[in-house]
mmCIF file of C-alpha atoms and ligand atoms in Angstrom:
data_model
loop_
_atom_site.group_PDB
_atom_site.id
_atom_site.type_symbol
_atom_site.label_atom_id
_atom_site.label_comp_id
_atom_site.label_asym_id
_atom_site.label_seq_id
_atom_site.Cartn_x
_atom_site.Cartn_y
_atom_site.Cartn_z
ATOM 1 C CA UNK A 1 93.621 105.314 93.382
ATOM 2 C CA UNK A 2 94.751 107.036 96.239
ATOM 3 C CA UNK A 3 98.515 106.084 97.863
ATOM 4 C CA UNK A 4 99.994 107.280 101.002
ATOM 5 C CA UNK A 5 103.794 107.324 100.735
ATOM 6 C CA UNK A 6 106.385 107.683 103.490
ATOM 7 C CA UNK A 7 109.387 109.519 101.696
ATOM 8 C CA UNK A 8 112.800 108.806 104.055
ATOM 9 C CA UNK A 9 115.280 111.294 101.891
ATOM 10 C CA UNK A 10 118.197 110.180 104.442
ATOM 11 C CA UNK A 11 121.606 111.846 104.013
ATOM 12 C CA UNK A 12 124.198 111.992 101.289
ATOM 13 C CA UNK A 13 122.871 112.059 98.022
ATOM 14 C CA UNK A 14 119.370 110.611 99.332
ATOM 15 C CA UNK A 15 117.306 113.724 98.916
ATOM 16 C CA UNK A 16 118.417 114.581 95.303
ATOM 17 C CA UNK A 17 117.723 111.158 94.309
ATOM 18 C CA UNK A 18 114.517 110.738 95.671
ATOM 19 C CA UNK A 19 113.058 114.036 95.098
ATOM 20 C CA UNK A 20 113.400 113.041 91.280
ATOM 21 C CA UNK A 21 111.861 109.334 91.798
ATOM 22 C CA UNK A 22 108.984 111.663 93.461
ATOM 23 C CA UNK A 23 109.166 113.472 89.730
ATOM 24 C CA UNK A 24 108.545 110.616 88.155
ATOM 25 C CA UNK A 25 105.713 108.857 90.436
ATOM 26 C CA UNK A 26 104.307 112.525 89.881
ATOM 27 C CA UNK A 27 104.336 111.972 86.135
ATOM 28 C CA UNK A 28 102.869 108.058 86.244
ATOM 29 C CA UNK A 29 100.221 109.436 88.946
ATOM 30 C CA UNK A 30 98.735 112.016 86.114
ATOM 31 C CA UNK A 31 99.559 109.526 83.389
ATOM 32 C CA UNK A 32 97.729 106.977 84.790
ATOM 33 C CA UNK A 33 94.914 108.465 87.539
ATOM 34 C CA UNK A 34 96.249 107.870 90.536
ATOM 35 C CA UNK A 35 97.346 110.441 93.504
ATOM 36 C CA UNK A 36 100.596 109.886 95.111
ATOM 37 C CA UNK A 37 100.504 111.138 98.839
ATOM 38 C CA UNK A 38 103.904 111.603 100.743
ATOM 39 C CA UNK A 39 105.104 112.337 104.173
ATOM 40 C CA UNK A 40 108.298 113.036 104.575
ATOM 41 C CA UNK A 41 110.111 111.218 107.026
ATOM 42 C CA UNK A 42 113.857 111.823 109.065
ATOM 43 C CA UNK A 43 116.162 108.609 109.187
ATOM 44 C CA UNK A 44 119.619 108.478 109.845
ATOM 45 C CA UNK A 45 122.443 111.064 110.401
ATOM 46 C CA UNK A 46 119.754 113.778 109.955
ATOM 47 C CA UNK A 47 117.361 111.762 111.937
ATOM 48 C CA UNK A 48 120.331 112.205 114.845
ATOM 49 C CA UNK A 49 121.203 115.368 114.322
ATOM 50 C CA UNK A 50 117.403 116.175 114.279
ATOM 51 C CA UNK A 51 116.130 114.038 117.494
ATOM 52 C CA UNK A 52 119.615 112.433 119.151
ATOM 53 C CA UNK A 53 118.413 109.108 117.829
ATOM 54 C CA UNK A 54 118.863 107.211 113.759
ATOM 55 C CA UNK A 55 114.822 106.319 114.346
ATOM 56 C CA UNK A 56 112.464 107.994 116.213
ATOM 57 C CA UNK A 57 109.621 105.769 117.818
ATOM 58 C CA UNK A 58 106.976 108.370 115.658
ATOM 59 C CA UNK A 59 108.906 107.570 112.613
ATOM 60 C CA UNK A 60 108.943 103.949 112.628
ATOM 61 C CA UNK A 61 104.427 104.521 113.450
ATOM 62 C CA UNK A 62 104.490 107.146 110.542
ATOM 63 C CA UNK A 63 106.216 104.610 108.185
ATOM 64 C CA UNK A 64 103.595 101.670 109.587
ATOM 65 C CA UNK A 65 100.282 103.889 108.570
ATOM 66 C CA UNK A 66 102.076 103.895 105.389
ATOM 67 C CA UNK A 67 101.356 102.118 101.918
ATOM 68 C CA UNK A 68 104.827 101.952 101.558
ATOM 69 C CA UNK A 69 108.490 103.377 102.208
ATOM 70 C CA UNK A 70 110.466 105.110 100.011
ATOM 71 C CA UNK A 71 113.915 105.890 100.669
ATOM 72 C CA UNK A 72 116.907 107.101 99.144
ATOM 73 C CA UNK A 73 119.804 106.265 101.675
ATOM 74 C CA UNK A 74 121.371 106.787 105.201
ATOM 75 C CA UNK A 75 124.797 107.465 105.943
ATOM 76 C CA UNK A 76 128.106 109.317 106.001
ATOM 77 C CA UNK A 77 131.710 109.201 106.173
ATOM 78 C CA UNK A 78 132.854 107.256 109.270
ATOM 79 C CA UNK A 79 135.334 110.230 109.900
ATOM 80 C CA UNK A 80 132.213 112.439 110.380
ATOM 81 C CA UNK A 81 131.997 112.055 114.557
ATOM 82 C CA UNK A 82 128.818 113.254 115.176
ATOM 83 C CA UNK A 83 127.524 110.396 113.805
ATOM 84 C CA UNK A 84 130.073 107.821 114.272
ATOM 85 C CA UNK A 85 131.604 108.262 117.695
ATOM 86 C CA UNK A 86 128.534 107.052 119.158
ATOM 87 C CA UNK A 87 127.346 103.541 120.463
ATOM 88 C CA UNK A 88 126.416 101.006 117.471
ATOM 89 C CA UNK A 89 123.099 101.153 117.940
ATOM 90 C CA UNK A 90 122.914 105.166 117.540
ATOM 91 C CA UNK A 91 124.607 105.674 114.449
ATOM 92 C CA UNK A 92 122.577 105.788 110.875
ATOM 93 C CA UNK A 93 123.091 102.128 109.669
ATOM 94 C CA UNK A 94 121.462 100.992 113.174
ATOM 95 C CA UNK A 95 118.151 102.942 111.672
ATOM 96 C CA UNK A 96 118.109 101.129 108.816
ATOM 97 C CA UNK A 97 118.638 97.950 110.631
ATOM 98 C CA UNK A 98 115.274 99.004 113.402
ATOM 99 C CA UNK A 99 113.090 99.963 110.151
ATOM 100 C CA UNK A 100 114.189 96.641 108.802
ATOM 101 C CA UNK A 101 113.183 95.054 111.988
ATOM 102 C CA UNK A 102 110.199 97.399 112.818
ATOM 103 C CA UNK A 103 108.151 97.226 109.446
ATOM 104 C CA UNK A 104 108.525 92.976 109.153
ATOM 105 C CA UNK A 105 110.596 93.453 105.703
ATOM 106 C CA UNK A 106 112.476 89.778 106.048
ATOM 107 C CA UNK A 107 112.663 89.470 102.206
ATOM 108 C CA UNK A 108 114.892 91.777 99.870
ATOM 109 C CA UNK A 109 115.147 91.500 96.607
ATOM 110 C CA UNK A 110 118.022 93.002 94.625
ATOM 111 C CA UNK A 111 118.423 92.891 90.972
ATOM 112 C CA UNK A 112 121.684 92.279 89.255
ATOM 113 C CA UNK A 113 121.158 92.965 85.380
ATOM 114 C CA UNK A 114 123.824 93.755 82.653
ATOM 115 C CA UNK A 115 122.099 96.396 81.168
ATOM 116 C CA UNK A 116 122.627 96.372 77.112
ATOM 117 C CA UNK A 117 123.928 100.062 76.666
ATOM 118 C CA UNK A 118 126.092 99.662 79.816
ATOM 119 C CA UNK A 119 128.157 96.528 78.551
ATOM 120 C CA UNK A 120 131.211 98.695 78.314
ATOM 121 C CA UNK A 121 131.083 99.794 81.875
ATOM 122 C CA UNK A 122 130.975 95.623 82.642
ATOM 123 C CA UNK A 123 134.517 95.015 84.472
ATOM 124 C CA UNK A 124 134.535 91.323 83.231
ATOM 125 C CA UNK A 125 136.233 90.152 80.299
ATOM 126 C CA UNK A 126 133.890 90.802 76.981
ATOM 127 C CA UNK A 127 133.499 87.169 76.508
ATOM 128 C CA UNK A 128 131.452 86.699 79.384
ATOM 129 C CA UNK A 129 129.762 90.585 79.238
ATOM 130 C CA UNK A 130 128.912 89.810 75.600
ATOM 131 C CA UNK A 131 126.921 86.855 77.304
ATOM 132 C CA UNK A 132 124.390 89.441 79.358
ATOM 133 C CA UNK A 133 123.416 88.437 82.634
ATOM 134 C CA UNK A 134 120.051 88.989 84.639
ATOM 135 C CA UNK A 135 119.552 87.502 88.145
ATOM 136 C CA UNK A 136 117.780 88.521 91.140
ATOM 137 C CA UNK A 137 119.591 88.170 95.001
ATOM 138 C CA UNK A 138 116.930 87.037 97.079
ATOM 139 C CA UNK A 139 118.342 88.175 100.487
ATOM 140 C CA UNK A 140 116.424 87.269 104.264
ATOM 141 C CA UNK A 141 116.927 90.667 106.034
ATOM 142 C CA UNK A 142 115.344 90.243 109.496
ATOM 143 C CA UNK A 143 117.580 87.448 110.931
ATOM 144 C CA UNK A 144 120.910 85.789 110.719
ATOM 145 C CA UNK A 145 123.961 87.508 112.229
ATOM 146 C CA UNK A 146 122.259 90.656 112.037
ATOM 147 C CA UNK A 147 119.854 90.291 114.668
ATOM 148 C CA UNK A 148 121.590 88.196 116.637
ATOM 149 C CA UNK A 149 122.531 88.331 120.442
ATOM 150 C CA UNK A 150 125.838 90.013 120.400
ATOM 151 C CA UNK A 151 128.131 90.829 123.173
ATOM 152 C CA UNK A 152 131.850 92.013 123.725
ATOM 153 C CA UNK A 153 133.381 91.208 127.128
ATOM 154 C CA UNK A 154 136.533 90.273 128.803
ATOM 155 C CA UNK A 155 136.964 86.357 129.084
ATOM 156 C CA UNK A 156 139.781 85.553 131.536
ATOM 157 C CA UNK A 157 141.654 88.459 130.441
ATOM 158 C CA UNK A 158 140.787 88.867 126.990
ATOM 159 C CA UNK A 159 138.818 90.657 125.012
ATOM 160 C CA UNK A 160 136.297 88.426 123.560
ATOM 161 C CA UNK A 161 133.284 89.663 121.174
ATOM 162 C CA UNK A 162 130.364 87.151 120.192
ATOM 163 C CA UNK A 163 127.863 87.448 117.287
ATOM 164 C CA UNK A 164 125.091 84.678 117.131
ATOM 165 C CA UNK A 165 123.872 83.489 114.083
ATOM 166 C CA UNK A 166 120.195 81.941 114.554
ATOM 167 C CA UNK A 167 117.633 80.530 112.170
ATOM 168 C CA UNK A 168 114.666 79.316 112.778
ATOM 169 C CA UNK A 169 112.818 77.191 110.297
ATOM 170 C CA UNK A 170 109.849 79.423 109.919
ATOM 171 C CA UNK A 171 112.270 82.140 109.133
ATOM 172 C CA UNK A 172 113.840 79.852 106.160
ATOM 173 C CA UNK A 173 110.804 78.451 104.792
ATOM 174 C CA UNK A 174 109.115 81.659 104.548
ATOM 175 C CA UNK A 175 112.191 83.218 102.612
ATOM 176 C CA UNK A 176 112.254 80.471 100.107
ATOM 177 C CA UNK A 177 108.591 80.420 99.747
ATOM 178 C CA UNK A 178 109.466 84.169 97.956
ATOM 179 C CA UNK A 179 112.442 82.983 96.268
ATOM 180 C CA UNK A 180 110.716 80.045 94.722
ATOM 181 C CA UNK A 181 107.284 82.591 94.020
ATOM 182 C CA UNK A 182 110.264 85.010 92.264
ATOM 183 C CA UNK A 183 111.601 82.442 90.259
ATOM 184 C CA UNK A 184 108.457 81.089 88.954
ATOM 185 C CA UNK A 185 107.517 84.665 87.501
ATOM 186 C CA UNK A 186 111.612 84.492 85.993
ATOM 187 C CA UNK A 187 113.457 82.006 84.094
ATOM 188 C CA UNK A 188 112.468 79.278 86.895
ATOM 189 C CA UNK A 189 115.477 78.463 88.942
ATOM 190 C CA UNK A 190 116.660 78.755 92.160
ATOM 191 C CA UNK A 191 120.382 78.574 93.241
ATOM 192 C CA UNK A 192 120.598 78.503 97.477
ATOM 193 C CA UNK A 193 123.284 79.743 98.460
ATOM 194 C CA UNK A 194 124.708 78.453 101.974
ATOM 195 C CA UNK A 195 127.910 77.091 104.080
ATOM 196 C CA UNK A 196 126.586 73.884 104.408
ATOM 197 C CA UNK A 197 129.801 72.336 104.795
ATOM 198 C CA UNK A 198 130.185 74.293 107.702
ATOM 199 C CA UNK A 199 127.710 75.973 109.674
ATOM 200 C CA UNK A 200 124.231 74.192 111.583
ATOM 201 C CA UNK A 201 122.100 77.193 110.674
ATOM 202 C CA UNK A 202 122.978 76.357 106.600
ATOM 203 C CA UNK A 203 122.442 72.412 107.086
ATOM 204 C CA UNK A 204 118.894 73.454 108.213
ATOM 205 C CA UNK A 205 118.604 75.976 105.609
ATOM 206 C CA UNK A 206 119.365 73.483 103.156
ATOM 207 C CA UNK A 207 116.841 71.371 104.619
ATOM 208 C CA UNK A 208 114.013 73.653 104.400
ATOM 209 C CA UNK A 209 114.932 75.099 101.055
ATOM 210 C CA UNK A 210 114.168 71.262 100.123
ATOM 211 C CA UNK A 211 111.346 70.811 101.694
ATOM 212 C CA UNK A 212 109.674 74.088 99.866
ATOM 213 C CA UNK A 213 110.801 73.093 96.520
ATOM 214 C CA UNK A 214 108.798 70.551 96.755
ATOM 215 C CA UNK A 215 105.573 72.616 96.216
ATOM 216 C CA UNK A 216 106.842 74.257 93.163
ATOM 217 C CA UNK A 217 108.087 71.132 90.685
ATOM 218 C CA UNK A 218 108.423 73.709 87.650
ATOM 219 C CA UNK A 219 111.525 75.345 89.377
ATOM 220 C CA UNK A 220 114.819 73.980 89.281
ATOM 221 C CA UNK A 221 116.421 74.330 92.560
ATOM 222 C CA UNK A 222 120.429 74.117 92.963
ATOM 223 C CA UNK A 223 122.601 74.430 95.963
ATOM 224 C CA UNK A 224 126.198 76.167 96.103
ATOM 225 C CA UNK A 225 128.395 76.778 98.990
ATOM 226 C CA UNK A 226 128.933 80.348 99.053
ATOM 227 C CA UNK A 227 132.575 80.674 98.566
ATOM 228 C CA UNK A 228 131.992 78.800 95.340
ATOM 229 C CA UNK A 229 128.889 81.681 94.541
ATOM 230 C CA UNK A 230 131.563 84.514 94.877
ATOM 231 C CA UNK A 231 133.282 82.527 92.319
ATOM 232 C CA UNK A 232 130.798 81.847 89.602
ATOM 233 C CA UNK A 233 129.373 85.372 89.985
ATOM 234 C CA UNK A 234 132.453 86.456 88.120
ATOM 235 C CA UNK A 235 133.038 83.533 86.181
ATOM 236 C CA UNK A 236 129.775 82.899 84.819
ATOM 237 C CA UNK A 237 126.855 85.459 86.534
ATOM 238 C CA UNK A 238 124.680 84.330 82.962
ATOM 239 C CA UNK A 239 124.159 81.052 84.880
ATOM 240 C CA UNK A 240 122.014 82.385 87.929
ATOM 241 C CA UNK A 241 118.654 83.223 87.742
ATOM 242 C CA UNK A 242 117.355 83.609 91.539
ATOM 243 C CA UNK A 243 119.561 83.497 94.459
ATOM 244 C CA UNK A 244 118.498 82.673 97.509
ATOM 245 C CA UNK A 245 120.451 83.309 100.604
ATOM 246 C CA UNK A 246 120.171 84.538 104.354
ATOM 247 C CA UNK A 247 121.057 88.005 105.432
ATOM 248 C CA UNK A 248 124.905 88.057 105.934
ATOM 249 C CA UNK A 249 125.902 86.008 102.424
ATOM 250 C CA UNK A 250 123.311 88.211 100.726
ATOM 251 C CA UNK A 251 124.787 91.160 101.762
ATOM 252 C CA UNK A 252 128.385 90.058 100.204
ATOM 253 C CA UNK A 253 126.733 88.324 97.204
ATOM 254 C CA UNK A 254 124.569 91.457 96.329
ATOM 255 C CA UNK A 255 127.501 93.813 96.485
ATOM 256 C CA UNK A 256 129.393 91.855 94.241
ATOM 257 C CA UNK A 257 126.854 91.096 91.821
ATOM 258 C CA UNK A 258 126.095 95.045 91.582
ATOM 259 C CA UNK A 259 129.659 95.751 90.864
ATOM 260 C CA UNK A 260 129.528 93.019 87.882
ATOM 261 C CA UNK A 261 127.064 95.253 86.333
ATOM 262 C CA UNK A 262 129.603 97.846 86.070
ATOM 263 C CA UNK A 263 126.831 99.978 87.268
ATOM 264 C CA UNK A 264 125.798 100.316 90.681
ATOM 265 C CA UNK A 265 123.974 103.318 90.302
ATOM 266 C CA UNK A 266 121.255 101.819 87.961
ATOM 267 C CA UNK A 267 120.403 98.675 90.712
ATOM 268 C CA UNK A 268 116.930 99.298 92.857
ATOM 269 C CA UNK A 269 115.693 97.072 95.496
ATOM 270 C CA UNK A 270 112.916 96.095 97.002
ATOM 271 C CA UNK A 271 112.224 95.101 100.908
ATOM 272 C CA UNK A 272 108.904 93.294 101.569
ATOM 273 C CA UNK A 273 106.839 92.361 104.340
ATOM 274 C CA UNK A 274 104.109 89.484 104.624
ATOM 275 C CA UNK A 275 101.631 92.396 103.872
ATOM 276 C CA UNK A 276 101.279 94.868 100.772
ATOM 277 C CA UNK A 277 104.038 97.120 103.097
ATOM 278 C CA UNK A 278 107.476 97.347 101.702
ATOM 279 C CA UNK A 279 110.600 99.583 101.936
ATOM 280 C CA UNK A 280 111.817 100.339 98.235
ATOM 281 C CA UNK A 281 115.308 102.096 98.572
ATOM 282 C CA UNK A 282 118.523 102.034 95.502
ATOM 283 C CA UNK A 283 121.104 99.535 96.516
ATOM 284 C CA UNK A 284 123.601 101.593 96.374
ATOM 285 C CA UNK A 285 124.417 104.084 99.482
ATOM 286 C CA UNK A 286 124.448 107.612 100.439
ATOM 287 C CA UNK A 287 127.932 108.410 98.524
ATOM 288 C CA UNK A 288 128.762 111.997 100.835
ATOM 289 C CA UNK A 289 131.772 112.548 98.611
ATOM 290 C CA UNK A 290 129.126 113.693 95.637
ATOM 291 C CA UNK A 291 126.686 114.733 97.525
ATOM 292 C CA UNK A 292 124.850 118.606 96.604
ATOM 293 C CA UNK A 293 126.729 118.413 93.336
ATOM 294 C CA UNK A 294 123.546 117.513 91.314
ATOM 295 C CA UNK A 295 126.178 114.633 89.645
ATOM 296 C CA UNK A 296 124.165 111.562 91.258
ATOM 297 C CA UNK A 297 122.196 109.000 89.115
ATOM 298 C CA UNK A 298 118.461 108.842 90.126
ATOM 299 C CA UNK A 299 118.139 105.799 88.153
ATOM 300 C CA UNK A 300 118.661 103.045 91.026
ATOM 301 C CA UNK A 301 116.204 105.273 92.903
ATOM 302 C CA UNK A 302 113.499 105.637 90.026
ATOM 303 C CA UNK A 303 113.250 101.675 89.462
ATOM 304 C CA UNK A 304 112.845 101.369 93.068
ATOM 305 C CA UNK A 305 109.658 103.590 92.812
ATOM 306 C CA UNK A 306 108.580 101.053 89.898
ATOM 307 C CA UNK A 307 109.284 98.177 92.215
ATOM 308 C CA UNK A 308 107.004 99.832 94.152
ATOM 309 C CA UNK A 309 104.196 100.335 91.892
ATOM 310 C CA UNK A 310 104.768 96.867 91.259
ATOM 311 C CA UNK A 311 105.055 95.109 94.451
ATOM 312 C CA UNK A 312 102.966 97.226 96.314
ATOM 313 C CA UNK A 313 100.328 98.659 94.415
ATOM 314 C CA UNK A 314 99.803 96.128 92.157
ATOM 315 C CA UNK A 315 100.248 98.556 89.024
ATOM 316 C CA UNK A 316 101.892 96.646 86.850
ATOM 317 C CA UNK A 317 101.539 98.486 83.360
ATOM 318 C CA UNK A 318 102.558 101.619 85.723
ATOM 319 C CA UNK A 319 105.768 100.195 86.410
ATOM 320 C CA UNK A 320 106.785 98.810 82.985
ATOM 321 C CA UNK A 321 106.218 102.412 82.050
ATOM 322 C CA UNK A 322 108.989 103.855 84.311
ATOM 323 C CA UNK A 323 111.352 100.517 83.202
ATOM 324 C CA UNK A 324 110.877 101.395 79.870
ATOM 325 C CA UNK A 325 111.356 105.125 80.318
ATOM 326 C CA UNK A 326 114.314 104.105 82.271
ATOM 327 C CA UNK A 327 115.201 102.163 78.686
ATOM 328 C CA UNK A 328 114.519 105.041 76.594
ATOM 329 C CA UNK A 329 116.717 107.545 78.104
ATOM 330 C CA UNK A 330 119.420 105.301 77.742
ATOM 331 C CA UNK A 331 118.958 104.365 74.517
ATOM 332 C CA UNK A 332 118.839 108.094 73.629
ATOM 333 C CA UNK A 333 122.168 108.279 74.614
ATOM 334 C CA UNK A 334 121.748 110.304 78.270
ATOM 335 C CA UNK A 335 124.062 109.578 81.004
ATOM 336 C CA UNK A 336 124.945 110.359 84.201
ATOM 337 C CA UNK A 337 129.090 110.725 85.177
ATOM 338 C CA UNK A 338 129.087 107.390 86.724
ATOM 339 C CA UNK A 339 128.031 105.351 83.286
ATOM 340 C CA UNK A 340 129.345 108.247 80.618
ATOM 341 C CA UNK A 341 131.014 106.596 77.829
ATOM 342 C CA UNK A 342 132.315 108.447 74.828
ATOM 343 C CA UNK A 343 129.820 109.909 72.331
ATOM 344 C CA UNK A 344 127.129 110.003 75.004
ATOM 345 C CA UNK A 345 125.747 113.216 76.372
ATOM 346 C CA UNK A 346 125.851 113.857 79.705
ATOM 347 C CA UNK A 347 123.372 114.834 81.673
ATOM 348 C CA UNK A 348 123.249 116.062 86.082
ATOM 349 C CA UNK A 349 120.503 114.140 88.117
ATOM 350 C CA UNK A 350 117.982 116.643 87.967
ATOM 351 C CA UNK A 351 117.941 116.678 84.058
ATOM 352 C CA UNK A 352 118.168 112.363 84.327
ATOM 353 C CA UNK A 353 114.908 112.337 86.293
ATOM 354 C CA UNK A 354 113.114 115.574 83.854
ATOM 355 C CA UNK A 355 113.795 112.761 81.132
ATOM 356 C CA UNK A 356 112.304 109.544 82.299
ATOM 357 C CA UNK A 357 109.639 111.687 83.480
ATOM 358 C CA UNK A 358 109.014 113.101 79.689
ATOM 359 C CA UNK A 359 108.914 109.510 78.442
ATOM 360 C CA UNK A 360 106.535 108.371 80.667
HETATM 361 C C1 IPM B 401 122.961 97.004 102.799
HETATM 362 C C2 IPM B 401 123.912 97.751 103.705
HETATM 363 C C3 IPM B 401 123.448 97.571 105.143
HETATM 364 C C4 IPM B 401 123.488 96.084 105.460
HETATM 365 C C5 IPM B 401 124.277 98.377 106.163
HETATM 366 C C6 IPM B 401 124.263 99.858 105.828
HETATM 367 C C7 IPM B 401 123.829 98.139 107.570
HETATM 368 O O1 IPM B 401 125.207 97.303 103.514
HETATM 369 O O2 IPM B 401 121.774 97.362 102.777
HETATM 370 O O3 IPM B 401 123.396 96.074 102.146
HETATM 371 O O4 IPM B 401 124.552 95.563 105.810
HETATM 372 O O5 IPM B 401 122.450 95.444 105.324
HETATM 373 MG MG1 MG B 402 125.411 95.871 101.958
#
């Protein structure tokens, strides 16, 4: 088969990582049969530096004629003023945030797994590391505070800023529909994650989530406040399979649960769309400070490309290819700086990706 991809290197470190996930779709694509298309796309600081603008109006069609997105990250160092010294809604984040918006991608997934021949890295006590844990955050990414009316103004003298957090329940139902789909491929439960005590938007989360669980009786669905979630995620992250949460709480819950790993540099994600079109991109960012040095793990980046194959394309045995290559390398001993432990051999990102792409 033939696949178009839009490649979105970004800034930072984006470019080295994702010219080695190209290495390795490269490698599956003559493994396999298939031809691998990209078009390289500007997003971001380079995207203003290039045009004035984080995401150009042809970018955001380019990226739409696409199969699907790949992209390594946008970004810099707030001190960098070009980029930063701008209105909100020219820096690099606010790109992310339109392609978000632009491409329909209100569900991401992020997985948080304790990766066997990383324990060490784990920063939680080796009682609960020895335990392993393997969840997925199932984040909405189109609405919430995010995308809400926003405003800053003087109110009788003071400065007063507003940020509007909205739900609809089409928004929630069609989130959990995903979450509950996810967690019926997985280990079958779902933990929503809200402020129900609290907040309107959660109580009609809550009541949604409910109503959706409903259609899938073979999935056990909990509730937690999220307070309590940012608790148990370092107290006991072996207890959560799937969870689901709207866009602000996932984007707290999904850092944590990447820095429980020990390992933030191995974690992909995935951004989908109500089509086959998704945005696959690692969850971690565009780290400047490393940037050029060849010192960046592609890994996060390279299991994004086999989320891709996966959600996508629908190339299944393609993906569990790259996992297991992924696997391989690891167990061979092979690291990058950021997960070196002693006796390993360490290896720059370029070498990393030449690797996985032998084992393929
Ligand atoms: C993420 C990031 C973004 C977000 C930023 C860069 C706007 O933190 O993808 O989690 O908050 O969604
Ligand atoms: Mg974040």
């Amino acid at each position: 088969m033939n696949y178009n991809i839009a490649v979105i290197p970004g800034d930072g470190i984006g470019p080295e990582i994702v010219r080695e996930a190209r290495k390795v779709l490269d490698r599956v694509g003559k493994k396999f049969g298939h031809t691998f298309n990209y078009k390289e796309l500007l997003m971001g600081g380079i995207s203003i530096d290039t045009y004035g603008v984080p995401l150009t109006d042809e970018t955001l069609l380019e990226a739409k004629k696409s199969d699907s997105v790949l992209l390594g990250a946008v970004g810099g160092n707030v001190g960098n003023s070009r980029w930063y010294d701008v209105a909100p809604n020219l820096r690099p984040e606010a790109g992310l945030l339109a392609i978000r918006k632009g491409l329909g991608l209100f569900a991401n997934i992020r997985p948080a797994y304790l990766y066997e021949e990383l324990k060490d890295s784990c920063p939680l006590k080796a009682e609960i590391a020895a335990e392993g844990f393997d969840m997925v955050i199932m984040r909405e990414l189109t609405g919430g505070l995010y995308f809400g009316e926003r405003h800053t103004s003087e109110v009788n003298g003071v400065m007063t800023a507003v940020d509007t957090l909205t739900y609809n329940e089409e928004e929630i139902r069609r989130i959990a529909i995903k979450g509950f789909e996810i967690a019926r491929k997985r280990r079958k439960k779902v933990t929503s994650v809200d402020k129900a005590n609290v907040l309107d938007s959660s109580r009609l989360w809550r009541k949604v989530v409910a109503e959706v669980a409903k259609d899938y009786p073979d999935v056990t669905l909990e509730n937690m406040l999220v307070d309590n979630c940012a608790m148990q995620l370092v107290k006991d992250p072996a207890q959560f399979d799937v969870i689901l949460t709207e866009n602000m709480f996932g984007d707290i819950l999904s850092d944590e649960a990447s820095m429980v790993t020990g390992s933030i540099g191995m974690l992909s994600s995935a951004s989908l769309s109500s089509s086959k079109l998704g945005l696959y991109e690692p969850s971690h960012g565009s780290a400047p400070d490393i940037a050029g040095q060849n010192i960046a793990n592609p890994i996060a980046t390279i299991l994004s490309a086999a989320m891709m194959l996966r959600y996508s394309f629908d190339l299944d045995a393609e993906a569990d290819a790259v996992e297991n290559a992924v696997k391989q390398v690891l167990s061979e001993g092979y690291r990058t700086v950021d997960i070196m432990s002693e006796g390993m051999t360490k290896v720059g990102t370029d070498k990393m990706g030449d690797l996985i792409a032998d084992r393929i």
